[in-house]
Short mmCIF file of C-alpha atoms in Angstrom, two decimals:
data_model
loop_
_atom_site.label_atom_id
_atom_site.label_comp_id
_atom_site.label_asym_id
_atom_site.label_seq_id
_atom_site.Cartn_x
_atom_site.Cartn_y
_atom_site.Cartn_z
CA UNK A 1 18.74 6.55 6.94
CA UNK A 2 15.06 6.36 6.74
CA UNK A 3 12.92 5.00 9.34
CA UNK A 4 9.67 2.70 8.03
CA UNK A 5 6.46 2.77 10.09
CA UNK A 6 4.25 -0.29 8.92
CA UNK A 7 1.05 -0.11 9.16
CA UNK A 8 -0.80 -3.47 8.96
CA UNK A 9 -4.85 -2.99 8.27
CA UNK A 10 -5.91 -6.78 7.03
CA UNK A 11 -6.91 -9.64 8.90
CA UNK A 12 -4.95 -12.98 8.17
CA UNK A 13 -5.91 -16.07 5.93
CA UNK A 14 -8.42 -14.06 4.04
CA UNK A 15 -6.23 -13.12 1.93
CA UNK A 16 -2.51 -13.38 1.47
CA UNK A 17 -1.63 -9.52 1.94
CA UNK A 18 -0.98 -10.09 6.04
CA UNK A 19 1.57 -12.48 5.34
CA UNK A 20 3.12 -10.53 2.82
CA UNK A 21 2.85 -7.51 4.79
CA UNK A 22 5.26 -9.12 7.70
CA UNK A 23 7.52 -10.58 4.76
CA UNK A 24 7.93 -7.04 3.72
CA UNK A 25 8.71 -5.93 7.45
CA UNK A 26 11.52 -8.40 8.15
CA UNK A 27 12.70 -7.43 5.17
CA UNK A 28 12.75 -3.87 6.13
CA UNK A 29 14.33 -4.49 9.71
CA UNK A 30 17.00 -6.12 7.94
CA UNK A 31 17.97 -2.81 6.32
CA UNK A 32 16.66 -0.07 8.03
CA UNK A 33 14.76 1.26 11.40
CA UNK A 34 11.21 -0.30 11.72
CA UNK A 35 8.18 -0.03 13.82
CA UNK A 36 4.72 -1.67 13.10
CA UNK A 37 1.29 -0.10 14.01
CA UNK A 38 -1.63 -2.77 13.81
CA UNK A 39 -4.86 -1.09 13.26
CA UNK A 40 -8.60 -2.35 12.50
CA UNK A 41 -8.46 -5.58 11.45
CA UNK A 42 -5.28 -6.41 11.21
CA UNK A 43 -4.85 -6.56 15.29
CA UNK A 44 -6.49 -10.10 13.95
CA UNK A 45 -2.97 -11.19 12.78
CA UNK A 46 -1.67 -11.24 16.14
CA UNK A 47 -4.28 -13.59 17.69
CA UNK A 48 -2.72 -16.83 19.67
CA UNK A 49 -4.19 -20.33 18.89
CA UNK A 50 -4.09 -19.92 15.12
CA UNK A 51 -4.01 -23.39 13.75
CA UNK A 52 -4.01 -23.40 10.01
CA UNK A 53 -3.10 -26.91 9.14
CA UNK A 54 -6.63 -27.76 8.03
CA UNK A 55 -7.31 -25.01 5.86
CA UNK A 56 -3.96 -24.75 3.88
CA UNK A 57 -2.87 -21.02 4.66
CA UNK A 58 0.40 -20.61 6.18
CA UNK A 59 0.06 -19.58 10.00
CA UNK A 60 2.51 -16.52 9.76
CA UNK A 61 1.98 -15.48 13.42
CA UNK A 62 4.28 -17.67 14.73
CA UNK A 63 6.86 -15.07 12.75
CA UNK A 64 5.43 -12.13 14.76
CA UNK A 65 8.18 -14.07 17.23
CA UNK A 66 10.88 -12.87 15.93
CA UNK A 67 10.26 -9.44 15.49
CA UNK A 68 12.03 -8.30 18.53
CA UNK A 69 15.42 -10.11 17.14
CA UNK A 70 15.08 -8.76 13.94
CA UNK A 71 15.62 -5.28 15.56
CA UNK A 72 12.13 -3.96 15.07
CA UNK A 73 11.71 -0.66 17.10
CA UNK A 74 8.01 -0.13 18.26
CA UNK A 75 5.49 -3.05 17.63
CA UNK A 76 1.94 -1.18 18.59
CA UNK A 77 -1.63 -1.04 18.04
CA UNK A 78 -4.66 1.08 18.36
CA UNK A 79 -5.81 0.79 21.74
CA UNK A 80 -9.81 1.89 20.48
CA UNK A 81 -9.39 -0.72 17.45
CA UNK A 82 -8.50 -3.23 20.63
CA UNK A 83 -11.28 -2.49 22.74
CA UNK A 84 -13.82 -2.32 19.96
CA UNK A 85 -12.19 -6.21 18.62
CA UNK A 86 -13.56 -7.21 22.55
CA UNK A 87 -9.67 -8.42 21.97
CA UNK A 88 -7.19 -7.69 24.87
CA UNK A 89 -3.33 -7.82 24.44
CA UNK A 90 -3.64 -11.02 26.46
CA UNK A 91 -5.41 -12.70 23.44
CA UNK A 92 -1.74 -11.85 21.37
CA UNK A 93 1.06 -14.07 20.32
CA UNK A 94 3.34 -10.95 21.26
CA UNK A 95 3.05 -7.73 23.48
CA UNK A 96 2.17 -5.21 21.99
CA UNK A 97 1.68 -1.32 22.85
CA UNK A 98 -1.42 -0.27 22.78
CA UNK A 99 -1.80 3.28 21.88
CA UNK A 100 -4.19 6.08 21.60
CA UNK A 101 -5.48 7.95 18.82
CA UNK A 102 -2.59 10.70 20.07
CA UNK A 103 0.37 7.91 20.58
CA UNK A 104 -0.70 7.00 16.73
CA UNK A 105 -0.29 10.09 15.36
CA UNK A 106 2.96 10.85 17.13
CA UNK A 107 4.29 7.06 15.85
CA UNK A 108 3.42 7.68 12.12
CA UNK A 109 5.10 11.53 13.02
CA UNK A 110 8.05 10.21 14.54
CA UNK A 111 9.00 7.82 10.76
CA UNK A 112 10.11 9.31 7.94
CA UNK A 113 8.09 6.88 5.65
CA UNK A 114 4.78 5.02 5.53
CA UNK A 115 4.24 1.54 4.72
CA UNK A 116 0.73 0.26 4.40
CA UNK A 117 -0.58 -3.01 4.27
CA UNK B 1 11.68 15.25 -5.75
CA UNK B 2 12.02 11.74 -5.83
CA UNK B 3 9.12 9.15 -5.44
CA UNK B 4 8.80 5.19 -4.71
CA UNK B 5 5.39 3.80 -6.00
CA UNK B 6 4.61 0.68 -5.10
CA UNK B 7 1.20 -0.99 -6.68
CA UNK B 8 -0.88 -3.68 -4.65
CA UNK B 9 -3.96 -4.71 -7.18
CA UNK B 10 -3.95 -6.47 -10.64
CA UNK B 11 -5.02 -4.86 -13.51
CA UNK B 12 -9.27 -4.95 -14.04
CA UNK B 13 -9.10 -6.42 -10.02
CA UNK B 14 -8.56 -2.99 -8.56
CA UNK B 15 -8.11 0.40 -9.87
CA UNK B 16 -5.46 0.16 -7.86
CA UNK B 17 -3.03 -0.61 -10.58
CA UNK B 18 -4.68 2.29 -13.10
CA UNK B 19 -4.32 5.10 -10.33
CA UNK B 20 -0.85 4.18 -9.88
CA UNK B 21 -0.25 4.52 -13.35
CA UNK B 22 -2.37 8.41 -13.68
CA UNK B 23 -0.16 9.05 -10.48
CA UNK B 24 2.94 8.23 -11.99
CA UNK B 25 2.10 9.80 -15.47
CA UNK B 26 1.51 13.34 -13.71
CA UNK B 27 4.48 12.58 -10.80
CA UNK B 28 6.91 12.79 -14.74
CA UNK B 29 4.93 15.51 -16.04
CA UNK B 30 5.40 17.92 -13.30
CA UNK B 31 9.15 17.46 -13.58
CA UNK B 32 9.69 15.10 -10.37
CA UNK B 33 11.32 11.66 -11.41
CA UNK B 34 10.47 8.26 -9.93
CA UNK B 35 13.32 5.77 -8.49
CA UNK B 36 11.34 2.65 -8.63
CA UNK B 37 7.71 0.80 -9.20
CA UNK B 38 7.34 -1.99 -7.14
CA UNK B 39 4.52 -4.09 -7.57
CA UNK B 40 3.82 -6.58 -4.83
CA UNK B 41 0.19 -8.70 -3.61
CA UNK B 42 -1.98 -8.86 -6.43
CA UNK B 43 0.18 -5.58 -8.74
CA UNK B 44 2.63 -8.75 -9.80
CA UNK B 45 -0.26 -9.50 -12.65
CA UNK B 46 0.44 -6.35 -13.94
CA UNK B 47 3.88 -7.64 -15.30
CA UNK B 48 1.77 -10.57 -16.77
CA UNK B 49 2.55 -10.54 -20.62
CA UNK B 50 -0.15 -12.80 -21.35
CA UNK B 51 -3.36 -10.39 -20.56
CA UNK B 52 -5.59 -9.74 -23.27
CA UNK B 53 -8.30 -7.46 -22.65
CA UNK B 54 -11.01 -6.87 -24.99
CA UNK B 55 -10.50 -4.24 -27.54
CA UNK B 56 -12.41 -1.66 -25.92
CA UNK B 57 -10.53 -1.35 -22.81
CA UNK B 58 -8.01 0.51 -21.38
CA UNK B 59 -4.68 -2.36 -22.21
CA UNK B 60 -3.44 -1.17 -18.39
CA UNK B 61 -0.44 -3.40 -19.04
CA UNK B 62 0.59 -2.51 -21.88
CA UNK B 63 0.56 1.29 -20.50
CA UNK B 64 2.56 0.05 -17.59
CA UNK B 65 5.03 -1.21 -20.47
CA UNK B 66 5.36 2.12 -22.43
CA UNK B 67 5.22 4.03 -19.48
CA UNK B 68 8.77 2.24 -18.17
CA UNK B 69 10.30 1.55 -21.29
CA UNK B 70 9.46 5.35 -22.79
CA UNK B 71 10.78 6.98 -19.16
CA UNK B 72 13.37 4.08 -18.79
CA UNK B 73 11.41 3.48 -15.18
CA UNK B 74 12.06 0.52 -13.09
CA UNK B 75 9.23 -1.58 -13.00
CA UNK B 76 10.12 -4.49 -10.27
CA UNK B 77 7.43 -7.22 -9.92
CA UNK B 78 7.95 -8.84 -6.28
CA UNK B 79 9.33 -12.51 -7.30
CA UNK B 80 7.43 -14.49 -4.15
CA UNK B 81 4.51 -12.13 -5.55
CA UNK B 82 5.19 -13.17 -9.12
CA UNK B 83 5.89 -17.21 -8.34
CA UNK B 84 2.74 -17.47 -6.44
CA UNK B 85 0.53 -16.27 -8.93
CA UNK B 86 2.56 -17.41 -11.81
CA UNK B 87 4.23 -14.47 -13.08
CA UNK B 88 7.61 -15.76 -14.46
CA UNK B 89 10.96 -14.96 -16.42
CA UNK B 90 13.23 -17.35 -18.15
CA UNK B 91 15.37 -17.98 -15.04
CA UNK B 92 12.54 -18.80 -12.95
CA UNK B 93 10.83 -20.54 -15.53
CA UNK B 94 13.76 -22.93 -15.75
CA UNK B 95 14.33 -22.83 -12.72
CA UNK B 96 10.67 -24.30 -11.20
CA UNK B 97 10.74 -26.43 -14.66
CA UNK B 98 7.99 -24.91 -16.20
CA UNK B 99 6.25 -24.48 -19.55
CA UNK B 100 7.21 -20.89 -20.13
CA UNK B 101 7.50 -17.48 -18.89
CA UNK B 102 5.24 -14.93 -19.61
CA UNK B 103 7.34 -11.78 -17.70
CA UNK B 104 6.05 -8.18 -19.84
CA UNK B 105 8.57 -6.51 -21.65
CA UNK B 106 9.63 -3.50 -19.23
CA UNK B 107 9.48 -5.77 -16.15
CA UNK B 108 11.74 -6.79 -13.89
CA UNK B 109 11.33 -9.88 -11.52
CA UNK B 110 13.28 -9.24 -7.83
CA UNK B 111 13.28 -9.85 -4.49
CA UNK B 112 11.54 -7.62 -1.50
CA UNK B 113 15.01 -5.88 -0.71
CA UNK B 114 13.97 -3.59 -3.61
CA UNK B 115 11.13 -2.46 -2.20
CA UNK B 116 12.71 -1.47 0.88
CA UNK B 117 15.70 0.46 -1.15
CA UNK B 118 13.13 2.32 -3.34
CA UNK B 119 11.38 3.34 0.04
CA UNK B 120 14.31 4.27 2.10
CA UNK B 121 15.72 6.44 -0.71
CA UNK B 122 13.13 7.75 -2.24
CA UNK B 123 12.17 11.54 -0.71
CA UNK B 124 8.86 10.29 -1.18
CA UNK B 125 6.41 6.80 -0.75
CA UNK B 126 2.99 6.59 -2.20
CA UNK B 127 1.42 3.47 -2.09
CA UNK B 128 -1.79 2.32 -3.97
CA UNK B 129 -3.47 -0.19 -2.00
CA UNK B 130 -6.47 -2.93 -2.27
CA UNK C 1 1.62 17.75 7.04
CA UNK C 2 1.15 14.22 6.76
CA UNK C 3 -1.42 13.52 3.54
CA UNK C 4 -3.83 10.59 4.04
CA UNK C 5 -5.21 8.99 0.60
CA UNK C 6 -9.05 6.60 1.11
CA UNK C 7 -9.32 4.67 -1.65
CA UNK C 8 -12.74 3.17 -0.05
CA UNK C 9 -15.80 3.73 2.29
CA UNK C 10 -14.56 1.00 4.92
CA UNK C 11 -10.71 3.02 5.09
CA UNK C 12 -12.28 5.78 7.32
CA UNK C 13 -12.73 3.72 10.46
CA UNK C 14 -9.18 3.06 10.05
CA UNK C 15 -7.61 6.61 9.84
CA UNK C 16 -10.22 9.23 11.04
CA UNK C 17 -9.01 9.65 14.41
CA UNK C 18 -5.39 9.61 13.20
CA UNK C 19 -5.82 12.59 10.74
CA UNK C 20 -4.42 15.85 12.73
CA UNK C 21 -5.19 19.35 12.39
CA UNK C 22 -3.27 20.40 9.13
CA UNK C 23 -3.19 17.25 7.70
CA UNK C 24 -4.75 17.25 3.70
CA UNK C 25 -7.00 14.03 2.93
CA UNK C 26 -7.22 12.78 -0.46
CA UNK C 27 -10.17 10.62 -1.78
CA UNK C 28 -9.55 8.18 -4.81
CA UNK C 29 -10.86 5.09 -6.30
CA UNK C 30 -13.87 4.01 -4.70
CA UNK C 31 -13.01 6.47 -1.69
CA UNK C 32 -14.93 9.93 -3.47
CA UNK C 33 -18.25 8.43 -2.39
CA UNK C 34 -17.00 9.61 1.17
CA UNK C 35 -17.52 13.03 -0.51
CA UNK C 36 -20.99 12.57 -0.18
CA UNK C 37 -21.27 12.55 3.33
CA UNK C 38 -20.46 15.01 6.24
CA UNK C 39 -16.91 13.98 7.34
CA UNK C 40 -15.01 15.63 9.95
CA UNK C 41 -12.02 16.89 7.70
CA UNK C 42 -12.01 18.96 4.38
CA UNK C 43 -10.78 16.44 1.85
CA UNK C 44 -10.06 16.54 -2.10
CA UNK C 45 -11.65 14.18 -4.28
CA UNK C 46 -9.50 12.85 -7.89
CA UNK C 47 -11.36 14.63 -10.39
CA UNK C 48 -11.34 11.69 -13.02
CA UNK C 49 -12.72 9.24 -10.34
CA UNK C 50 -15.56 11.84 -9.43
CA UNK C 51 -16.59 11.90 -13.20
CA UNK C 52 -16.42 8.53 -13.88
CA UNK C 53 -18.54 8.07 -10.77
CA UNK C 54 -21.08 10.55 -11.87
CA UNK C 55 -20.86 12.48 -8.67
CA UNK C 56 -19.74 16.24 -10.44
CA UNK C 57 -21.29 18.61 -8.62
CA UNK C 58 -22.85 15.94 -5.97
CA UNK C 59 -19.86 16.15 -3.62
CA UNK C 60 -20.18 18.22 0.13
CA UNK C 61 -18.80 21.67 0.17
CA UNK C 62 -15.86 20.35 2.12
CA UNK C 63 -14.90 18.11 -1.11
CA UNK C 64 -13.00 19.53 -3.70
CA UNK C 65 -12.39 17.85 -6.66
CA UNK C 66 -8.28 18.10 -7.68
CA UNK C 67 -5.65 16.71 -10.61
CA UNK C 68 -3.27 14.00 -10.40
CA UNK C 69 -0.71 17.01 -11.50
CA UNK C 70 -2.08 18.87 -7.75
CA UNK C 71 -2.32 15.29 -5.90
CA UNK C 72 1.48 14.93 -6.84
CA UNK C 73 1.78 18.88 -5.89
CA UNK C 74 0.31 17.26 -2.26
CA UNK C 75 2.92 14.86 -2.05
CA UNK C 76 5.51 16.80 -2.11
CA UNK C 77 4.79 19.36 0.12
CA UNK C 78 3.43 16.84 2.89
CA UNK C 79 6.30 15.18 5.24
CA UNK C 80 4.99 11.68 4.00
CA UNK C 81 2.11 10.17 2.27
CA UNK C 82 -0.48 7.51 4.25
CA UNK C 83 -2.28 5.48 2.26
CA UNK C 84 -5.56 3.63 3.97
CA UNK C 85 -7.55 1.19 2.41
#
């Protein structure tokens, strides 16, 4: 069966396409073999301390959780999108791998589809 | 060869929604079929039945409509997509108690899993983003 | 092959260094104003968004404008499609 690579590009709260990005992923862990690849701005979903009760927005990283027990294979993001954030993986709700430009290009390689978000 | 589409923007928001459609015009025409549209984020207004652009523009819509109806192509509008931007059938309609639905003919309100099926067996996945 | 669609200026930062040797690019939408700049990849540019741009015969030698009908032609000979935007 096919695998899914996500790829998650937008930040949280700014709009609602994060949130419905990781919808979509459970989703797809539910069914099939999934990894996610955070790149650019969207490393910005994964940042701890997100309070959200204030603004109204729902504060979906608390989902990024559960990942791991929903059977999702590689959770990973680019390592020169980290260090340009002035991020590190400490500053995450969840490890995550960080990988260069070469690790990316073998993750999207090694999935036999593309989801982006 | 067999292709998923799946559609992020709203029609006039984001040509998003209009490449899709050129995309999946010329995916027919050059004798490949399509399993499934899915349109999820802001694509669920393009199953809104209530748009009424001025009469010099390009009804995207309503071309969405023919399109599926004239191929007999699934067109499935994400229903959290659809409910939070108020994209609704009957059953939801009744459902959430409210004035009326306003679901395009050619549409098809369902849930996420499609998405996934269209992807997984589909030898292809092209995805028009926002 | 994997084929990479930019449907926007901003897109680049997110997929330049992932786009291998062998890989095709395709520029929509918004995205064919990156055929006015030097990029580090050949890419083709959606004809209709080109025109409707006014940028016919503006685009870098390393942009070549393309149908839907060879776009599709793209897709199917490329292992899978990435879409950044």
């Amino acid at each position: 069966m096919s695998s899914i690579l996500y790829v998650f590009s937008q930040p949280p709260h700014g709009s609602i396409n994060a949130q419905e990005g990781l919808d979509a992923l459970l989703m797809g862990s539910a069914f099939t073999t999934c990894s996610v690849l955070f790149v650019g701005q969207g490393l910005m979903q994964l940042i701890e301390g997100q309070s959200t009760d204030e603004l109204g927005t729902k504060n979906f990283s608390l989902g990024f959780g559960a990942l791991k027990d929903y059977g999702v294979n590689r959770i990973a993001c680019s390592k020169p999108d980290l260090v340009a954030s002035g991020l590190n993986s400490d500053d995450f709700v969840i490890d995550v791998e960080p990988l260069d430009a070469a690790g990316m290009q073998l993750l999207i390689r090694d999935h036999d589809k593309v989801l982006n978000f | 060869m067999n292709f998923a589409i799946v559609v992020h923007g709203a029609p006039y928001s984001s040509e998003a929604c209009l490449s899709a459609l050129n995309f999946a015009k010329a995916v027919l025409a050059s004798g490949h079929s399509i399993n499934r549209v899915f349109f999820y984020h802001d694509g669920a207004y393009t199953a809104n039945n209530l748009i009424a652009p001025p009469q010099d523009e390009t009804p995207v819509g309503e071309q969405w409509q023919a399109f599926g109806i004239g191929n007999n192509i699934e067109l499935i509008a994400c229903i959290a997509s659809c409910l939070r931007r108020g994209i609704l059938d009957e059953t939801e309609a009744d459902r959430y108690e409210k004035s009326g639905s306003n679901i395009a003919p050619g549409f098809t309100i369902s849930g996420l899993g499609q998405l996934i099926d269209a992807s997984i067996n589909a030898d292809r996945v092209v995805t028009f983003g926002v | 092959m994997i084929l990479h669609t930019i449907n926007k200026l901003s897109a680049l930062a997110l997929c330049r260094d992932l786009i291998s040797e062998g890989d095709k690019v395709v520029l929509l939408e918004d995205g064919v104003y990156l055929g006015l700049q030097p990029l580090p990849f050949a890419t083709l540019a959606i004809r209709v968004d080109v025109e409707a741009r006014g940028l016919s015969g503006r685009l870098t030698k390393q942009t070549e404008s393309i149908e839907y009908s060879e776009f599709v032609d793209l897709c199917t000979r490329a292992d899978k499609v990435c879409s950044w935007f």
